[in-house]
Amino acid sequence: MRREPDTAPGDRHPAVPGSAAVVRRRGRWGRVALAVGVLLCLAAGFAIAHLWSPHANLRVTTGPPGSAAQRFIAAFAAVSKAQHPRVTLDLVQADDLAASARALEEGRTDLAIVRSDVAPPANGQTVVILRRDVVALVLPPHSRVESVAGLAGKTVGIPAGPLQADNARILDTVLGYFDVPLKEVGRMVLPVDELARAVQQKRVAAVLAVGPVAPGEVVDVVAAVARATRGTPGILALDEAETIGKRFPGFEAFDVPAGAFRARPATPGDTVTTLAVTYRFVAPEWMPNVVAAAIARSILTTKAKLMAVTPLANQIEAPDPDDKSPILPVHPGVSAYLSSGDQSFFDQVQQYFTIGGLIISLAGSLFAAATAYWSRRRSEADWRPIRRLVEIADEASRADLAGLAALEADFHGLVAAVLGRSPENGDADRQSAFATALAHARHALDKRRSILEPPNLGPGPRPAAPLVAAQ
């Protein structure tokens, strides 16, 4: 019997047009997916840029109510709001210096004002030094007290105020270093003017004042004692100050110049070595370097504006980048800023953007190269069946029955494989070329089979086979 051809010569495979339509739809969805992917990448880039752009919300402790620290923070917040509107300072109330340090240590604030001798936070690192306060034991004129040991059996006055308890602990530290029993030294906490009268009445042998070499507590105590006693007060020297600072890192040695607290007559009359403590703006160690550097730069470069708001800002200074203190070390970001010169926060952020841009550009180039490579691979794979169909058509014209059967099997396997994956691969042009090659191969196979297997014409003598077939 005559074998019916799978398709009529010249006809396209019936599944091809539908598959091409599906491919066109899939191609459109692929382009939509690519566009969505690009938009998502752009959105991610903008999100990263927003996160790294120069803006911040910072929680800052205010210091004890009524203290110099609280007044400074109020001034700093006002100036910062005008200079840096994208930086928001949320003020966190702290009842005392120890509470301010605890707030930073517990992560309840991003910045804190701390005093170096009052419970410094273990995770705190210095951004700027706000003020250096001298520890001065003010003596009345003609005092017979020549050393700390001479305070045994006497009373020391402490000015009343928000820091009186912290200052009393300084006295305990100094007495303890010189092995003076604490119970042998009395304490009297009074306002400055009342302490001056107590000095005049010889009820107080010395007054412990802690303040800057500028208008402040020490200057006020010296002036009050001078008025009350009508003489020139003295400052008790602590020649062991450097050694004390090594034992108690919250303190440091400080040389008070002559006339620092009173010009005429000069108080002190000559340079005196004593102790000092520092007020510091402190950040946690986990604060990013770029943020810590930005805060330091903001404070140091707006010092003049801060001084116009409060004179407390006139002693702001940059920390020493080489300071190796075991407590409150300089933040690495601040140290890098101070060492590299006047580089603004925006310059540093620009570096992050530049690096990020290079990374994104490199990633985009790699993505484009990979896409081109895979597109080329897919294109070659899509055109390979078309080339094979053309080869089948060429080979069919020379094939015998066994070879023709092998070509038929190859033909059907190829069609099944291509149509099985065509909805996901290729485009309309390739599908059209495939349909043409398919029809061409089918026609060649059918034509060769009709030559090798002539149709049965029914009863009667069969025509002689062509000479080619006989051969």
Tab-separated table of C-alpha atoms in Angstrom:
chain	number	residue	atom	x	y	z
A	1	MET	CA	0.000	0.000	0.000
A	2	ARG	CA	1.093	3.558	-0.655
A	3	ARG	CA	2.314	5.388	2.461
A	4	GLU	CA	0.476	8.652	2.978
A	5	PRO	CA	2.773	11.671	3.461
A	6	ASP	CA	2.599	13.437	6.803
A	7	THR	CA	1.848	16.742	5.115
A	8	ALA	CA	1.080	17.761	1.628
A	9	PRO	CA	4.054	19.109	-0.315
A	10	GLY	CA	4.432	22.824	0.181
A	11	ASP	CA	2.163	22.901	3.228
A	12	ARG	CA	3.397	24.324	6.511
A	13	HIS	CA	3.258	22.310	9.671
A	14	PRO	CA	-0.119	23.165	11.203
A	15	ALA	CA	1.330	23.985	14.620
A	16	VAL	CA	3.820	26.557	13.379
A	17	PRO	CA	1.624	29.664	12.934
A	18	GLY	CA	0.103	29.253	16.398
A	19	SER	CA	3.535	28.734	17.908
A	20	ALA	CA	4.803	31.905	16.268
A	21	ALA	CA	1.948	33.872	17.803
A	22	VAL	CA	2.750	32.417	21.196
A	23	VAL	CA	6.416	33.329	20.715
A	24	ARG	CA	5.498	36.905	19.812
A	25	ARG	CA	3.436	37.157	22.996
A	26	ARG	CA	6.237	35.619	25.058
A	27	GLY	CA	8.713	38.022	23.434
A	28	ARG	CA	6.589	40.995	24.453
A	29	TRP	CA	6.343	39.675	28.025
A	30	GLY	CA	10.114	39.149	28.049
A	31	ARG	CA	10.679	42.785	27.080
A	32	VAL	CA	8.221	43.895	29.751
A	33	ALA	CA	10.065	41.775	32.340
A	34	LEU	CA	13.387	43.300	31.249
A	35	ALA	CA	11.963	46.814	31.574
A	36	VAL	CA	10.603	45.993	35.028
A	37	GLY	CA	14.016	44.610	36.029
A	38	VAL	CA	15.743	47.809	34.869
A	39	LEU	CA	13.242	49.933	36.810
A	40	LEU	CA	13.803	47.830	39.925
A	41	CYS	CA	17.575	48.287	39.578
A	42	LEU	CA	17.098	52.039	39.237
A	43	ALA	CA	14.822	52.076	42.280
A	44	ALA	CA	17.427	50.149	44.262
A	45	GLY	CA	20.073	52.650	43.142
A	46	PHE	CA	17.939	55.587	44.261
A	47	ALA	CA	17.257	53.851	47.581
A	48	ILE	CA	20.992	53.364	48.151
A	49	ALA	CA	21.670	56.975	47.179
A	50	HIS	CA	19.008	58.152	49.617
A	51	LEU	CA	20.436	56.061	52.439
A	52	TRP	CA	23.954	57.385	51.817
A	53	SER	CA	22.952	60.946	51.122
A	54	PRO	CA	23.970	63.504	53.766
A	55	HIS	CA	20.997	63.394	56.088
A	56	ALA	CA	20.586	61.995	59.574
A	57	ASN	CA	18.357	61.837	62.625
A	58	LEU	CA	20.549	61.904	65.718
A	59	ARG	CA	19.531	61.470	69.335
A	60	VAL	CA	21.615	63.664	71.627
A	61	THR	CA	21.675	63.832	75.430
A	62	THR	CA	21.183	67.288	76.894
A	63	GLY	CA	23.234	67.000	80.076
A	64	PRO	CA	21.997	67.875	83.570
A	65	PRO	CA	19.252	70.540	83.698
A	66	GLY	CA	20.695	74.014	84.142
A	67	SER	CA	24.239	72.857	83.411
A	68	ALA	CA	26.678	74.303	80.899
A	69	ALA	CA	26.324	71.115	78.884
A	70	GLN	CA	22.604	71.648	78.494
A	71	ARG	CA	23.099	75.253	77.378
A	72	PHE	CA	25.689	74.180	74.840
A	73	ILE	CA	23.448	71.481	73.377
A	74	ALA	CA	20.606	73.987	72.983
A	75	ALA	CA	22.953	76.323	71.101
A	76	PHE	CA	24.347	73.522	68.961
A	77	ALA	CA	20.839	72.304	68.029
A	78	ALA	CA	19.829	75.836	66.956
A	79	VAL	CA	22.934	76.388	64.827
A	80	SER	CA	22.795	72.888	63.347
A	81	LYS	CA	19.177	73.336	62.283
A	82	ALA	CA	20.063	76.510	60.403
A	83	GLN	CA	23.289	75.159	58.864
A	84	HIS	CA	22.175	71.596	58.149
A	85	PRO	CA	18.405	71.369	57.691
A	86	ARG	CA	18.709	67.676	56.741
A	87	VAL	CA	20.240	66.847	60.117
A	88	THR	CA	17.616	66.489	62.849
A	89	LEU	CA	18.703	66.467	66.490
A	90	ASP	CA	16.344	64.755	68.912
A	91	LEU	CA	17.217	65.881	72.439
A	92	VAL	CA	17.248	63.173	75.120
A	93	GLN	CA	16.961	64.419	78.691
A	94	ALA	CA	19.682	63.162	81.066
A	95	ASP	CA	19.461	63.963	84.763
A	96	ASP	CA	23.221	63.947	85.303
A	97	LEU	CA	26.500	63.176	83.558
A	98	ALA	CA	26.405	59.539	84.617
A	99	ALA	CA	22.924	59.149	83.108
A	100	SER	CA	24.157	60.735	79.887
A	101	ALA	CA	26.990	58.191	79.684
A	102	ARG	CA	24.606	55.296	80.416
A	103	ALA	CA	22.240	56.404	77.662
A	104	LEU	CA	25.043	56.099	75.109
A	105	GLU	CA	26.285	52.803	76.515
A	106	GLU	CA	22.787	51.312	76.363
A	107	GLY	CA	22.150	52.532	72.815
A	108	ARG	CA	19.408	54.979	73.764
A	109	THR	CA	21.219	57.890	72.136
A	110	ASP	CA	23.585	58.478	69.220
A	111	LEU	CA	25.598	61.288	70.805
A	112	ALA	CA	26.228	62.222	74.391
A	113	ILE	CA	28.021	64.891	76.374
A	114	VAL	CA	30.173	63.193	78.972
A	115	ARG	CA	32.835	64.310	81.392
A	116	SER	CA	35.982	62.236	81.275
A	117	ASP	CA	35.992	61.476	85.003
A	118	VAL	CA	32.291	60.622	85.389
A	119	ALA	CA	31.443	57.010	84.427
A	120	PRO	CA	32.789	57.247	80.848
A	121	PRO	CA	30.859	54.837	78.572
A	122	ALA	CA	32.804	51.737	77.566
A	123	ASN	CA	31.646	52.058	73.941
A	124	GLY	CA	32.182	55.816	73.726
A	125	GLN	CA	34.606	57.441	71.290
A	126	THR	CA	35.484	61.124	71.141
A	127	VAL	CA	34.145	63.329	68.365
A	128	VAL	CA	35.244	66.737	69.712
A	129	ILE	CA	36.439	68.162	73.014
A	130	LEU	CA	33.942	70.770	74.114
A	131	ARG	CA	35.773	72.142	77.135
A	132	ARG	CA	38.644	71.485	79.480
A	133	ASP	CA	37.878	72.251	83.134
A	134	VAL	CA	40.593	72.880	85.677
A	135	VAL	CA	40.388	71.262	89.104
A	136	ALA	CA	41.409	74.126	91.391
A	137	LEU	CA	41.778	74.032	95.170
A	138	VAL	CA	41.381	77.756	95.892
A	139	LEU	CA	43.122	78.870	99.093
A	140	PRO	CA	42.510	82.076	101.054
A	141	PRO	CA	45.285	84.652	101.262
A	142	HIS	CA	48.210	83.626	103.493
A	143	SER	CA	46.936	80.056	103.824
A	144	ARG	CA	49.197	77.628	105.640
A	145	VAL	CA	47.988	74.683	103.535
A	146	GLU	CA	50.900	73.750	101.255
A	147	SER	CA	49.837	70.258	100.142
A	148	VAL	CA	46.845	67.982	99.954
A	149	ALA	CA	48.002	66.311	103.148
A	150	GLY	CA	47.586	69.680	104.865
A	151	LEU	CA	43.817	69.435	104.355
A	152	ALA	CA	43.543	66.672	106.975
A	153	GLY	CA	41.417	67.871	109.886
A	154	LYS	CA	40.027	70.793	107.882
A	155	THR	CA	36.910	71.517	105.815
A	156	VAL	CA	36.799	71.935	102.053
A	157	GLY	CA	34.008	73.949	100.459
A	158	ILE	CA	32.218	72.767	97.286
A	159	PRO	CA	30.048	75.193	95.277
A	160	ALA	CA	26.415	74.120	95.151
A	161	GLY	CA	25.087	73.268	91.706
A	162	PRO	CA	24.046	70.465	89.348
A	163	LEU	CA	27.582	68.960	89.389
A	164	GLN	CA	28.329	69.198	93.117
A	165	ALA	CA	28.186	65.412	93.618
A	166	ASP	CA	30.545	64.775	90.694
A	167	ASN	CA	32.973	67.420	91.981
A	168	ALA	CA	32.867	65.902	95.464
A	169	ARG	CA	34.073	62.631	93.951
A	170	ILE	CA	37.061	64.454	92.483
A	171	LEU	CA	37.999	65.530	96.002
A	172	ASP	CA	37.690	61.909	97.161
A	173	THR	CA	39.998	60.766	94.334
A	174	VAL	CA	42.656	63.367	95.146
A	175	LEU	CA	42.547	62.677	98.886
A	176	GLY	CA	42.703	58.935	98.258
A	177	TYR	CA	45.770	59.297	96.046
A	178	PHE	CA	47.599	61.164	98.821
A	179	ASP	CA	46.418	58.656	101.436
A	180	VAL	CA	44.403	61.240	103.332
A	181	PRO	CA	41.475	59.489	105.075
A	182	LEU	CA	38.224	60.840	103.693
A	183	LYS	CA	36.644	61.046	107.130
A	184	GLU	CA	39.359	63.469	108.225
A	185	VAL	CA	38.325	66.098	105.699
A	186	GLY	CA	34.995	67.840	106.162
A	187	ARG	CA	32.823	69.134	103.331
A	188	MET	CA	30.605	72.166	103.101
A	189	VAL	CA	28.343	72.623	100.076
A	190	LEU	CA	27.114	76.219	99.709
A	191	PRO	CA	26.555	78.840	97.015
A	192	VAL	CA	29.734	80.643	95.959
A	193	ASP	CA	29.156	83.861	97.933
A	194	GLU	CA	28.336	81.954	101.129
A	195	LEU	CA	31.445	79.827	100.687
A	196	ALA	CA	33.515	83.027	100.395
A	197	ARG	CA	32.090	84.233	103.736
A	198	ALA	CA	32.857	80.834	105.265
A	199	VAL	CA	36.459	81.230	104.054
A	200	GLN	CA	36.587	84.696	105.631
A	201	GLN	CA	35.301	83.237	108.898
A	202	LYS	CA	37.922	80.461	108.677
A	203	ARG	CA	35.247	77.776	108.686
A	204	VAL	CA	36.532	76.555	105.313
A	205	ALA	CA	40.256	76.037	104.600
A	206	ALA	CA	39.931	75.667	100.808
A	207	VAL	CA	37.317	75.647	98.088
A	208	LEU	CA	37.301	72.965	95.371
A	209	ALA	CA	36.196	74.615	92.107
A	210	VAL	CA	35.993	72.923	88.719
A	211	GLY	CA	35.740	75.156	85.684
A	212	PRO	CA	37.419	76.470	82.538
A	213	VAL	CA	40.273	78.937	82.254
A	214	ALA	CA	37.614	81.451	81.321
A	215	PRO	CA	34.475	82.818	82.959
A	216	GLY	CA	33.086	79.989	85.038
A	217	GLU	CA	33.111	78.418	88.454
A	218	VAL	CA	36.826	78.836	89.264
A	219	VAL	CA	36.864	82.490	88.215
A	220	ASP	CA	33.725	83.122	90.269
A	221	VAL	CA	35.185	81.438	93.373
A	222	VAL	CA	38.488	83.342	93.103
A	223	ALA	CA	36.656	86.644	92.730
A	224	ALA	CA	34.298	85.925	95.651
A	225	VAL	CA	37.148	84.860	97.995
A	226	ALA	CA	39.184	87.906	96.980
A	227	ARG	CA	36.257	90.220	97.820
A	228	ALA	CA	35.486	88.502	101.095
A	229	THR	CA	39.079	88.364	102.352
A	230	ARG	CA	40.303	91.574	100.687
A	231	GLY	CA	43.371	89.701	99.527
A	232	THR	CA	44.799	87.549	96.737
A	233	PRO	CA	43.695	83.926	96.808
A	234	GLY	CA	46.103	81.141	95.886
A	235	ILE	CA	45.808	77.857	93.944
A	236	LEU	CA	47.137	74.678	95.566
A	237	ALA	CA	49.656	73.040	93.248
A	238	LEU	CA	49.323	69.346	92.433
A	239	ASP	CA	52.774	68.534	91.111
A	240	GLU	CA	51.848	64.848	90.963
A	241	ALA	CA	49.048	65.617	88.452
A	242	GLU	CA	50.673	63.665	85.604
A	243	THR	CA	51.024	60.563	87.762
A	244	ILE	CA	47.443	60.928	88.981
A	245	GLY	CA	46.308	61.114	85.348
A	246	LYS	CA	48.059	57.836	84.562
A	247	ARG	CA	46.391	56.100	87.476
A	248	PHE	CA	42.995	57.686	86.794
A	249	PRO	CA	42.688	58.171	82.982
A	250	GLY	CA	39.711	60.486	83.356
A	251	PHE	CA	42.105	63.188	84.560
A	252	GLU	CA	45.027	64.892	82.874
A	253	ALA	CA	47.770	67.243	84.001
A	254	PHE	CA	47.270	70.922	83.229
A	255	ASP	CA	49.526	73.941	83.688
A	256	VAL	CA	47.490	76.966	84.679
A	257	PRO	CA	49.270	80.123	83.450
A	258	ALA	CA	49.833	83.063	85.771
A	259	GLY	CA	46.848	85.379	85.962
A	260	ALA	CA	44.485	82.844	84.358
A	261	PHE	CA	41.729	83.414	86.945
A	262	ARG	CA	42.397	87.027	87.921
A	263	ALA	CA	44.537	89.634	86.239
A	264	ARG	CA	45.286	92.143	89.045
A	265	PRO	CA	46.612	91.029	91.339
A	266	ALA	CA	47.402	87.911	89.316
A	267	THR	CA	45.794	84.631	90.393
A	268	PRO	CA	47.671	82.409	90.330
A	269	GLY	CA	50.780	84.458	90.778
A	270	ASP	CA	52.859	81.946	88.782
A	271	THR	CA	52.264	78.907	86.601
A	272	VAL	CA	50.628	76.146	88.653
A	273	THR	CA	50.280	72.473	87.758
A	274	THR	CA	46.983	70.869	88.625
A	275	LEU	CA	44.428	68.427	87.273
A	276	ALA	CA	41.875	68.920	84.515
A	277	VAL	CA	38.842	67.039	83.207
A	278	THR	CA	37.337	67.283	79.753
A	279	TYR	CA	33.797	67.544	78.470
A	280	ARG	CA	33.471	65.606	75.251
A	281	PHE	CA	30.971	65.020	72.508
A	282	VAL	CA	31.008	61.239	72.336
A	283	ALA	CA	29.643	58.801	69.753
A	284	PRO	CA	29.298	55.012	70.001
A	285	GLU	CA	32.035	52.961	68.391
A	286	TRP	CA	29.596	51.535	65.828
A	287	MET	CA	28.792	54.954	64.341
A	288	PRO	CA	29.940	54.995	60.667
A	289	ASN	CA	33.183	56.880	60.115
A	290	VAL	CA	31.639	59.239	57.583
A	291	VAL	CA	28.904	60.295	60.031
A	292	ALA	CA	31.299	60.854	62.953
A	293	ALA	CA	33.604	62.882	60.701
A	294	ALA	CA	30.660	64.958	59.489
A	295	ILE	CA	29.598	65.793	63.057
A	296	ALA	CA	33.149	66.776	64.034
A	297	ARG	CA	33.508	68.976	60.988
A	298	SER	CA	30.116	70.588	61.572
A	299	ILE	CA	31.030	71.566	65.138
A	300	LEU	CA	34.575	72.692	64.379
A	301	THR	CA	33.644	74.764	61.335
A	302	THR	CA	30.646	76.456	63.010
A	303	LYS	CA	32.512	77.335	66.204
A	304	ALA	CA	32.220	81.079	65.490
A	305	LYS	CA	28.449	80.798	65.046
A	306	LEU	CA	28.174	78.733	68.231
A	307	MET	CA	30.172	81.368	70.144
A	308	ALA	CA	27.707	84.004	68.975
A	309	VAL	CA	24.955	81.987	70.657
A	310	THR	CA	26.860	80.910	73.780
A	311	PRO	CA	30.343	81.762	75.076
A	312	LEU	CA	30.611	78.145	76.225
A	313	ALA	CA	31.684	77.274	72.675
A	314	ASN	CA	34.918	79.266	72.777
A	315	GLN	CA	36.896	76.317	74.144
A	316	ILE	CA	35.830	73.760	71.549
A	317	GLU	CA	38.878	71.977	70.185
A	318	ALA	CA	39.711	69.049	67.968
A	319	PRO	CA	40.949	65.948	69.780
A	320	ASP	CA	44.482	64.729	69.238
A	321	PRO	CA	44.340	61.959	66.575
A	322	ASP	CA	47.392	60.353	68.214
A	323	ASP	CA	45.824	60.246	71.677
A	324	LYS	CA	46.069	56.683	73.002
A	325	SER	CA	43.916	57.167	76.076
A	326	PRO	CA	42.274	53.923	77.237
A	327	ILE	CA	38.998	55.757	77.794
A	328	LEU	CA	37.057	57.784	75.248
A	329	PRO	CA	39.555	57.296	72.374
A	330	VAL	CA	39.195	59.394	69.249
A	331	HIS	CA	36.660	57.963	66.798
A	332	PRO	CA	38.445	56.502	63.718
A	333	GLY	CA	36.316	58.593	61.362
A	334	VAL	CA	37.225	61.788	63.220
A	335	SER	CA	40.888	60.791	63.320
A	336	ALA	CA	40.866	60.193	59.555
A	337	TYR	CA	39.137	63.537	58.958
A	338	LEU	CA	41.650	65.434	61.106
A	339	SER	CA	44.582	63.678	59.448
A	340	SER	CA	43.379	64.108	55.863
A	341	GLY	CA	42.559	67.800	56.112
A	342	ASP	CA	39.400	69.758	55.492
A	343	GLN	CA	37.323	67.230	53.581
A	344	SER	CA	33.626	67.873	53.800
A	345	PHE	CA	30.922	65.359	54.474
A	346	PHE	CA	29.659	65.889	50.926
A	347	ASP	CA	33.128	65.133	49.526
A	348	GLN	CA	33.202	61.885	51.466
A	349	VAL	CA	29.694	60.969	50.349
A	350	GLN	CA	30.732	61.743	46.762
A	351	GLN	CA	33.472	59.161	47.133
A	352	TYR	CA	30.876	56.595	48.149
A	353	PHE	CA	28.769	57.537	45.111
A	354	THR	CA	31.795	57.300	42.808
A	355	ILE	CA	32.723	53.876	44.096
A	356	GLY	CA	29.094	52.783	43.974
A	357	GLY	CA	28.793	54.090	40.410
A	358	LEU	CA	31.852	52.147	39.334
A	359	ILE	CA	30.467	48.987	40.911
A	360	ILE	CA	27.063	49.481	39.277
A	361	SER	CA	28.711	50.251	35.909
A	362	LEU	CA	30.881	47.151	36.149
A	363	ALA	CA	27.881	45.028	37.134
A	364	GLY	CA	25.907	46.465	34.210
A	365	SER	CA	28.730	45.695	31.775
A	366	LEU	CA	29.004	42.138	33.057
A	367	PHE	CA	25.237	41.722	32.825
A	368	ALA	CA	25.207	43.061	29.248
A	369	ALA	CA	28.084	40.766	28.229
A	370	ALA	CA	26.383	37.761	29.809
A	371	THR	CA	23.077	38.647	28.141
A	372	ALA	CA	24.762	39.016	24.739
A	373	TYR	CA	26.569	35.703	25.202
A	374	TRP	CA	23.444	33.802	26.130
A	375	SER	CA	21.465	35.516	23.369
A	376	ARG	CA	24.088	34.420	20.849
A	377	ARG	CA	24.008	30.893	22.220
A	378	ARG	CA	20.229	30.802	22.040
A	379	SER	CA	20.228	32.259	18.529
A	380	GLU	CA	22.627	29.588	17.322
A	381	ALA	CA	20.520	26.894	18.967
A	382	ASP	CA	17.348	28.266	17.361
A	383	TRP	CA	18.827	28.344	13.838
A	384	ARG	CA	20.476	24.909	14.078
A	385	PRO	CA	17.174	22.960	13.419
A	386	ILE	CA	16.533	25.083	10.330
A	387	ARG	CA	19.952	24.280	8.925
A	388	ARG	CA	19.379	20.577	9.686
A	389	LEU	CA	16.055	20.585	7.800
A	390	VAL	CA	17.836	21.988	4.752
A	391	GLU	CA	20.451	19.243	5.085
A	392	ILE	CA	17.697	16.577	5.319
A	393	ALA	CA	16.167	17.890	2.095
A	394	ASP	CA	19.548	17.688	0.324
A	395	GLU	CA	20.313	14.199	1.647
A	396	ALA	CA	16.841	12.884	0.760
A	397	SER	CA	17.492	13.212	-2.976
A	398	ARG	CA	20.345	10.668	-2.728
A	399	ALA	CA	19.034	8.357	0.029
A	400	ASP	CA	18.017	4.698	-0.378
A	401	LEU	CA	15.073	3.208	1.536
A	402	ALA	CA	17.089	2.639	4.728
A	403	GLY	CA	18.622	6.095	4.579
A	404	LEU	CA	15.243	7.615	3.816
A	405	ALA	CA	13.762	5.935	6.901
A	406	ALA	CA	16.597	7.344	9.021
A	407	LEU	CA	16.001	10.825	7.576
A	408	GLU	CA	12.250	10.482	8.293
A	409	ALA	CA	13.021	9.587	11.927
A	410	ASP	CA	15.419	12.515	12.169
A	411	PHE	CA	12.779	14.775	10.624
A	412	HIS	CA	10.049	13.775	13.106
A	413	GLY	CA	12.397	13.992	16.109
A	414	LEU	CA	13.538	17.443	15.035
A	415	VAL	CA	9.992	18.727	14.569
A	416	ALA	CA	8.916	17.338	17.962
A	417	ALA	CA	11.916	18.912	19.723
A	418	VAL	CA	11.479	22.344	18.108
A	419	LEU	CA	7.738	22.576	18.621
A	420	GLY	CA	8.168	21.389	22.208
A	421	ARG	CA	10.260	24.416	23.061
A	422	SER	CA	9.279	27.005	20.479
A	423	PRO	CA	6.819	28.918	22.703
A	424	GLU	CA	9.725	29.889	24.921
A	425	ASN	CA	12.421	30.486	22.310
A	426	GLY	CA	12.824	32.195	18.983
A	427	ASP	CA	10.864	34.924	17.276
A	428	ALA	CA	8.527	35.296	14.314
A	429	ASP	CA	11.337	35.485	11.726
A	430	ARG	CA	12.931	32.258	12.855
A	431	GLN	CA	9.567	30.523	13.040
A	432	SER	CA	8.811	31.601	9.480
A	433	ALA	CA	12.185	30.276	8.307
A	434	PHE	CA	11.565	27.049	10.197
A	435	ALA	CA	8.164	26.606	8.544
A	436	THR	CA	9.710	27.096	5.100
A	437	ALA	CA	12.553	24.639	5.799
A	438	LEU	CA	10.038	22.172	7.238
A	439	ALA	CA	7.893	22.235	4.120
A	440	HIS	CA	10.981	21.956	1.904
A	441	ALA	CA	12.282	18.887	3.785
A	442	ARG	CA	8.842	17.256	3.816
A	443	HIS	CA	8.481	17.737	0.094
A	444	ALA	CA	11.964	16.289	-0.575
A	445	LEU	CA	11.267	13.233	1.594
A	446	ASP	CA	7.894	12.559	-0.046
A	447	LYS	CA	9.310	13.006	-3.518
A	448	ARG	CA	12.152	10.571	-2.842
A	449	ARG	CA	9.757	8.015	-1.338
A	450	SER	CA	7.485	8.245	-4.376
A	451	ILE	CA	10.497	7.366	-6.527
A	452	LEU	CA	11.669	4.471	-4.364
A	453	GLU	CA	8.122	3.128	-3.737
A	454	PRO	CA	5.950	3.736	-6.847
A	455	PRO	CA	2.195	3.799	-6.158
A	456	ASN	CA	0.223	0.518	-6.633
A	457	LEU	CA	-2.001	1.006	-9.734
A	458	GLY	CA	-4.167	-2.133	-9.168
A	459	PRO	CA	-4.440	-5.384	-11.298
A	460	GLY	CA	-2.724	-5.615	-14.630
A	461	PRO	CA	0.806	-5.481	-15.755
A	462	ARG	CA	2.980	-3.198	-13.720
A	463	PRO	CA	4.939	-0.631	-15.593
A	464	ALA	CA	8.590	-1.275	-15.930
A	465	ALA	CA	10.599	0.313	-13.245
A	466	PRO	CA	12.712	3.218	-14.328
A	467	LEU	CA	16.183	2.379	-15.416
A	468	VAL	CA	17.548	4.302	-12.447
A	469	ALA	CA	15.605	2.114	-10.046
A	470	ALA	CA	16.676	-1.061	-11.813
A	471	GLN	CA	20.197	-0.052	-11.514
